[in-house]
Amino acid sequence: MRIAKVIGSVLLNRSHASLARAQFKLAIPLSLDELRDPSDPQGDSIVVYDELHAGVGNLIAVSEGCEAAQPFYPDLKPVDAYNAAILDRIDIDNSI
Amino acid sequence: MLYARIVGTATSTVKHVSLAGWKLLVAQPLAADHKSSEGDPVLVVDQLGAGVGSLVMITGDCQGNRELLGDNSTPVCWSVLGLEDERPR
């Protein structure tokens, strides 16, 4: 699960039937340097399926790949980025 | 499996139910020279007592992580599989 910063939300006009009533957020995964100062992330943004109602500016744990569709087990959803947790606090040891 | 260094800790209250009670650490995968970083840091689930600064082996095996957490619907991708013994300086 990578750490990403939420920068906005995504509203779908038409989507796959299984994605009805789904909420999507736009988030940018952070590198280690950006994690120490997450004010201006530069990475590519990804769309994340969100059930925890993360707000803009929150740091979230993004599960990607086959694990992202696992929370809907046994249903199947075409999801490859899932918001697993809203992070309250991250302490990075700057001496490393 | 990746060779990584634990660079920090993370706490979260609003999260997927399968993460409840598990320690979350921030691990930075290392390149072949075991010093420079490679890729973005990842959140790992830990039960072996890894601390900040320790060198660990993390696994991305989703089936193994589901068995570790005992939950078939967990979104956890990475978990600590082993701690490296401290090298004599």
mmCIF file of C-alpha atoms in Angstrom:
data_model
loop_
_atom_site.group_PDB
_atom_site.id
_atom_site.type_symbol
_atom_site.label_atom_id
_atom_site.label_comp_id
_atom_site.label_asym_id
_atom_site.label_seq_id
_atom_site.Cartn_x
_atom_site.Cartn_y
_atom_site.Cartn_z
ATOM 1 C CA MET A 1 0.000 0.000 0.000
ATOM 2 C CA ARG A 2 1.560 3.240 -1.119
ATOM 3 C CA ILE A 3 0.928 6.529 0.660
ATOM 4 C CA ALA A 4 -0.910 9.111 -1.451
ATOM 5 C CA LYS A 5 -2.215 12.616 -0.917
ATOM 6 C CA VAL A 6 -5.824 13.296 -1.939
ATOM 7 C CA ILE A 7 -6.025 16.319 -4.253
ATOM 8 C CA GLY A 8 -9.620 16.071 -5.480
ATOM 9 C CA SER A 9 -12.552 13.834 -6.302
ATOM 10 C CA VAL A 10 -13.797 12.226 -9.530
ATOM 11 C CA LEU A 11 -17.484 12.108 -10.516
ATOM 12 C CA LEU A 12 -18.508 9.549 -13.140
ATOM 13 C CA ASN A 13 -21.190 10.258 -15.710
ATOM 14 C CA ARG A 14 -21.485 6.701 -17.033
ATOM 15 C CA SER A 15 -19.627 3.746 -15.559
ATOM 16 C CA HIS A 16 -19.600 -0.016 -15.188
ATOM 17 C CA ALA A 17 -22.740 -1.290 -13.469
ATOM 18 C CA SER A 18 -20.824 -2.595 -10.478
ATOM 19 C CA LEU A 19 -19.421 0.894 -9.816
ATOM 20 C CA ALA A 20 -22.807 2.508 -9.136
ATOM 21 C CA ARG A 21 -22.879 4.726 -6.006
ATOM 22 C CA ALA A 22 -19.072 4.498 -5.800
ATOM 23 C CA GLN A 23 -16.930 7.409 -4.655
ATOM 24 C CA PHE A 24 -13.625 8.128 -6.371
ATOM 25 C CA LYS A 25 -10.823 10.382 -5.211
ATOM 26 C CA LEU A 26 -7.848 11.753 -7.155
ATOM 27 C CA ALA A 27 -4.596 11.123 -5.285
ATOM 28 C CA ILE A 28 -0.869 11.453 -5.919
ATOM 29 C CA PRO A 29 1.482 8.768 -4.533
ATOM 30 C CA LEU A 30 4.331 10.289 -2.518
ATOM 31 C CA SER A 31 8.049 9.517 -2.702
ATOM 32 C CA LEU A 32 10.146 9.440 0.484
ATOM 33 C CA ASP A 33 11.281 13.051 0.086
ATOM 34 C CA GLU A 34 7.714 14.169 -0.636
ATOM 35 C CA LEU A 35 6.581 12.239 2.438
ATOM 36 C CA ARG A 36 8.843 14.388 4.608
ATOM 37 C CA ASP A 37 7.210 17.506 3.127
ATOM 38 C CA PRO A 38 3.913 16.556 1.392
ATOM 39 C CA SER A 39 3.022 20.149 0.474
ATOM 40 C CA ASP A 40 3.693 19.898 -3.280
ATOM 41 C CA PRO A 41 3.590 16.311 -4.678
ATOM 42 C CA GLN A 42 4.888 15.939 -8.236
ATOM 43 C CA GLY A 43 3.927 12.361 -9.143
ATOM 44 C CA ASP A 44 1.230 11.172 -11.543
ATOM 45 C CA SER A 45 -2.262 11.193 -10.034
ATOM 46 C CA ILE A 46 -4.312 8.003 -9.741
ATOM 47 C CA VAL A 47 -8.044 7.516 -9.225
ATOM 48 C CA VAL A 48 -8.786 5.672 -5.996
ATOM 49 C CA TYR A 49 -12.026 3.878 -5.011
ATOM 50 C CA ASP A 50 -12.928 5.408 -1.638
ATOM 51 C CA GLU A 51 -15.367 4.097 0.951
ATOM 52 C CA LEU A 52 -13.866 5.989 3.903
ATOM 53 C CA HIS A 53 -14.807 9.482 2.675
ATOM 54 C CA ALA A 54 -11.286 10.885 2.624
ATOM 55 C CA GLY A 55 -11.079 14.659 2.251
ATOM 56 C CA VAL A 56 -8.808 16.775 0.079
ATOM 57 C CA GLY A 57 -5.359 16.983 1.689
ATOM 58 C CA ASN A 58 -5.682 13.690 3.595
ATOM 59 C CA LEU A 59 -2.859 11.163 3.371
ATOM 60 C CA ILE A 60 -4.338 7.770 2.497
ATOM 61 C CA ALA A 61 -3.010 4.202 2.102
ATOM 62 C CA VAL A 62 -3.698 3.116 -1.480
ATOM 63 C CA SER A 63 -3.874 -0.609 -2.102
ATOM 64 C CA GLU A 64 -3.064 -1.376 -5.746
ATOM 65 C CA GLY A 65 -3.221 -4.385 -8.012
ATOM 66 C CA CYS A 66 -5.126 -7.552 -7.177
ATOM 67 C CA GLU A 67 -5.453 -6.602 -3.518
ATOM 68 C CA ALA A 68 -7.507 -3.532 -4.471
ATOM 69 C CA ALA A 69 -10.422 -5.668 -5.648
ATOM 70 C CA GLN A 70 -10.164 -8.004 -2.677
ATOM 71 C CA PRO A 71 -12.367 -6.028 -0.232
ATOM 72 C CA PHE A 72 -15.357 -6.771 -2.468
ATOM 73 C CA TYR A 73 -14.786 -10.528 -2.186
ATOM 74 C CA PRO A 74 -16.691 -12.588 -3.394
ATOM 75 C CA ASP A 75 -18.190 -9.891 -5.645
ATOM 76 C CA LEU A 76 -16.074 -8.743 -8.579
ATOM 77 C CA LYS A 77 -15.370 -5.071 -9.257
ATOM 78 C CA PRO A 78 -13.011 -3.603 -11.878
ATOM 79 C CA VAL A 79 -11.048 -1.674 -9.232
ATOM 80 C CA ASP A 80 -7.240 -1.503 -9.072
ATOM 81 C CA ALA A 81 -6.704 1.267 -6.520
ATOM 82 C CA TYR A 82 -8.548 1.167 -3.200
ATOM 83 C CA ASN A 83 -8.361 3.483 -0.175
ATOM 84 C CA ALA A 84 -7.477 1.082 2.656
ATOM 85 C CA ALA A 85 -6.900 3.688 5.402
ATOM 86 C CA ILE A 86 -6.927 7.410 6.118
ATOM 87 C CA LEU A 87 -3.629 8.073 7.864
ATOM 88 C CA ASP A 88 -3.843 10.236 10.980
ATOM 89 C CA ARG A 89 -0.145 10.593 11.573
ATOM 90 C CA ILE A 90 3.098 9.607 9.855
ATOM 91 C CA ASP A 91 6.442 9.886 11.676
ATOM 92 C CA ILE A 92 9.461 9.695 9.366
ATOM 93 C CA ASP A 93 12.927 9.384 10.898
ATOM 94 C CA ASN A 94 14.903 12.119 9.130
ATOM 95 C CA SER A 95 18.280 10.685 10.120
ATOM 96 C CA ILE A 96 17.889 7.698 7.755
ATOM 97 C CA MET B 1 10.021 -10.122 -1.715
ATOM 98 C CA LEU B 2 11.896 -6.866 -1.322
ATOM 99 C CA TYR B 3 14.762 -5.756 0.846
ATOM 100 C CA ALA B 4 13.677 -2.578 2.664
ATOM 101 C CA ARG B 5 14.476 -0.262 5.526
ATOM 102 C CA ILE B 6 11.823 0.847 8.000
ATOM 103 C CA VAL B 7 11.861 4.658 7.882
ATOM 104 C CA GLY B 8 8.854 5.516 9.988
ATOM 105 C CA THR B 9 5.560 4.586 11.566
ATOM 106 C CA ALA B 10 1.973 5.411 10.620
ATOM 107 C CA THR B 11 -1.241 5.473 12.631
ATOM 108 C CA SER B 12 -4.796 5.371 11.355
ATOM 109 C CA THR B 13 -8.231 5.177 12.985
ATOM 110 C CA VAL B 14 -10.480 5.244 9.916
ATOM 111 C CA LYS B 15 -9.378 2.143 8.001
ATOM 112 C CA HIS B 16 -10.448 -1.193 6.556
ATOM 113 C CA VAL B 17 -11.709 -3.535 9.291
ATOM 114 C CA SER B 18 -8.972 -6.121 8.620
ATOM 115 C CA LEU B 19 -6.258 -3.611 9.584
ATOM 116 C CA ALA B 20 -7.567 -3.209 13.141
ATOM 117 C CA GLY B 21 -4.914 -4.033 15.737
ATOM 118 C CA TRP B 22 -2.018 -4.293 13.285
ATOM 119 C CA LYS B 23 1.104 -2.167 13.476
ATOM 120 C CA LEU B 24 1.669 -0.052 10.338
ATOM 121 C CA LEU B 25 5.219 0.836 9.380
ATOM 122 C CA VAL B 26 6.587 2.897 6.500
ATOM 123 C CA ALA B 27 9.186 0.857 4.589
ATOM 124 C CA GLN B 28 11.447 2.177 1.851
ATOM 125 C CA PRO B 29 12.526 -0.550 -0.626
ATOM 126 C CA LEU B 30 16.275 -0.410 -1.221
ATOM 127 C CA ALA B 31 18.246 -0.791 -4.457
ATOM 128 C CA ALA B 32 20.960 -3.429 -5.018
ATOM 129 C CA ASP B 33 23.572 -1.339 -3.172
ATOM 130 C CA HIS B 34 21.384 -1.626 -0.035
ATOM 131 C CA LYS B 35 21.629 2.158 0.478
ATOM 132 C CA SER B 36 19.803 4.124 -2.173
ATOM 133 C CA SER B 37 16.027 4.138 -2.277
ATOM 134 C CA GLU B 38 14.117 2.488 -5.093
ATOM 135 C CA GLY B 39 10.527 3.459 -5.781
ATOM 136 C CA ASP B 40 7.979 4.954 -3.411
ATOM 137 C CA PRO B 41 7.794 4.026 0.299
ATOM 138 C CA VAL B 42 5.125 1.470 1.137
ATOM 139 C CA LEU B 43 3.045 0.760 4.238
ATOM 140 C CA VAL B 44 3.729 -2.674 5.695
ATOM 141 C CA VAL B 45 1.923 -4.688 8.327
ATOM 142 C CA ASP B 46 4.280 -5.958 11.009
ATOM 143 C CA GLN B 47 4.042 -8.611 13.698
ATOM 144 C CA LEU B 48 7.741 -9.367 14.146
ATOM 145 C CA GLY B 49 8.560 -6.219 16.069
ATOM 146 C CA ALA B 50 10.518 -4.323 13.431
ATOM 147 C CA GLY B 51 11.538 -0.858 14.587
ATOM 148 C CA VAL B 52 12.411 2.356 12.769
ATOM 149 C CA GLY B 53 15.796 1.990 11.067
ATOM 150 C CA SER B 54 15.826 -1.804 10.957
ATOM 151 C CA LEU B 55 16.479 -3.690 7.734
ATOM 152 C CA VAL B 56 13.660 -6.054 6.818
ATOM 153 C CA MET B 57 12.417 -8.367 4.093
ATOM 154 C CA ILE B 58 8.873 -7.533 2.995
ATOM 155 C CA THR B 59 6.572 -9.763 0.970
ATOM 156 C CA GLY B 60 3.855 -8.760 -1.476
ATOM 157 C CA ASP B 61 2.225 -12.168 -1.665
ATOM 158 C CA CYS B 62 -1.502 -11.321 -1.473
ATOM 159 C CA GLN B 63 -2.566 -14.895 -0.578
ATOM 160 C CA GLY B 64 0.000 -15.024 2.213
ATOM 161 C CA ASN B 65 -1.136 -11.664 3.586
ATOM 162 C CA ARG B 66 -4.758 -12.807 3.566
ATOM 163 C CA GLU B 67 -3.810 -15.847 5.625
ATOM 164 C CA LEU B 68 -1.631 -13.699 7.919
ATOM 165 C CA LEU B 69 -4.512 -11.347 8.702
ATOM 166 C CA GLY B 70 -7.079 -14.166 8.649
ATOM 167 C CA ASP B 71 -9.390 -12.148 6.383
ATOM 168 C CA ASN B 72 -10.205 -13.018 2.782
ATOM 169 C CA SER B 73 -11.197 -9.441 1.965
ATOM 170 C CA THR B 74 -8.158 -7.559 3.209
ATOM 171 C CA PRO B 75 -6.576 -4.943 0.905
ATOM 172 C CA VAL B 76 -3.162 -5.301 2.587
ATOM 173 C CA CYS B 77 -0.372 -5.722 0.032
ATOM 174 C CA TRP B 78 2.856 -5.808 2.052
ATOM 175 C CA SER B 79 3.901 -7.441 5.302
ATOM 176 C CA VAL B 80 7.215 -7.937 7.093
ATOM 177 C CA LEU B 81 8.535 -11.447 6.536
ATOM 178 C CA GLY B 82 11.922 -11.251 8.223
ATOM 179 C CA LEU B 83 14.273 -9.010 10.174
ATOM 180 C CA GLU B 84 17.935 -8.832 9.241
ATOM 181 C CA ASP B 85 20.370 -9.454 12.081
ATOM 182 C CA GLU B 86 22.518 -6.384 12.824
ATOM 183 C CA ARG B 87 25.800 -6.565 10.890
ATOM 184 C CA PRO B 88 28.921 -6.233 13.105
ATOM 185 C CA ARG B 89 30.446 -2.775 12.461
#
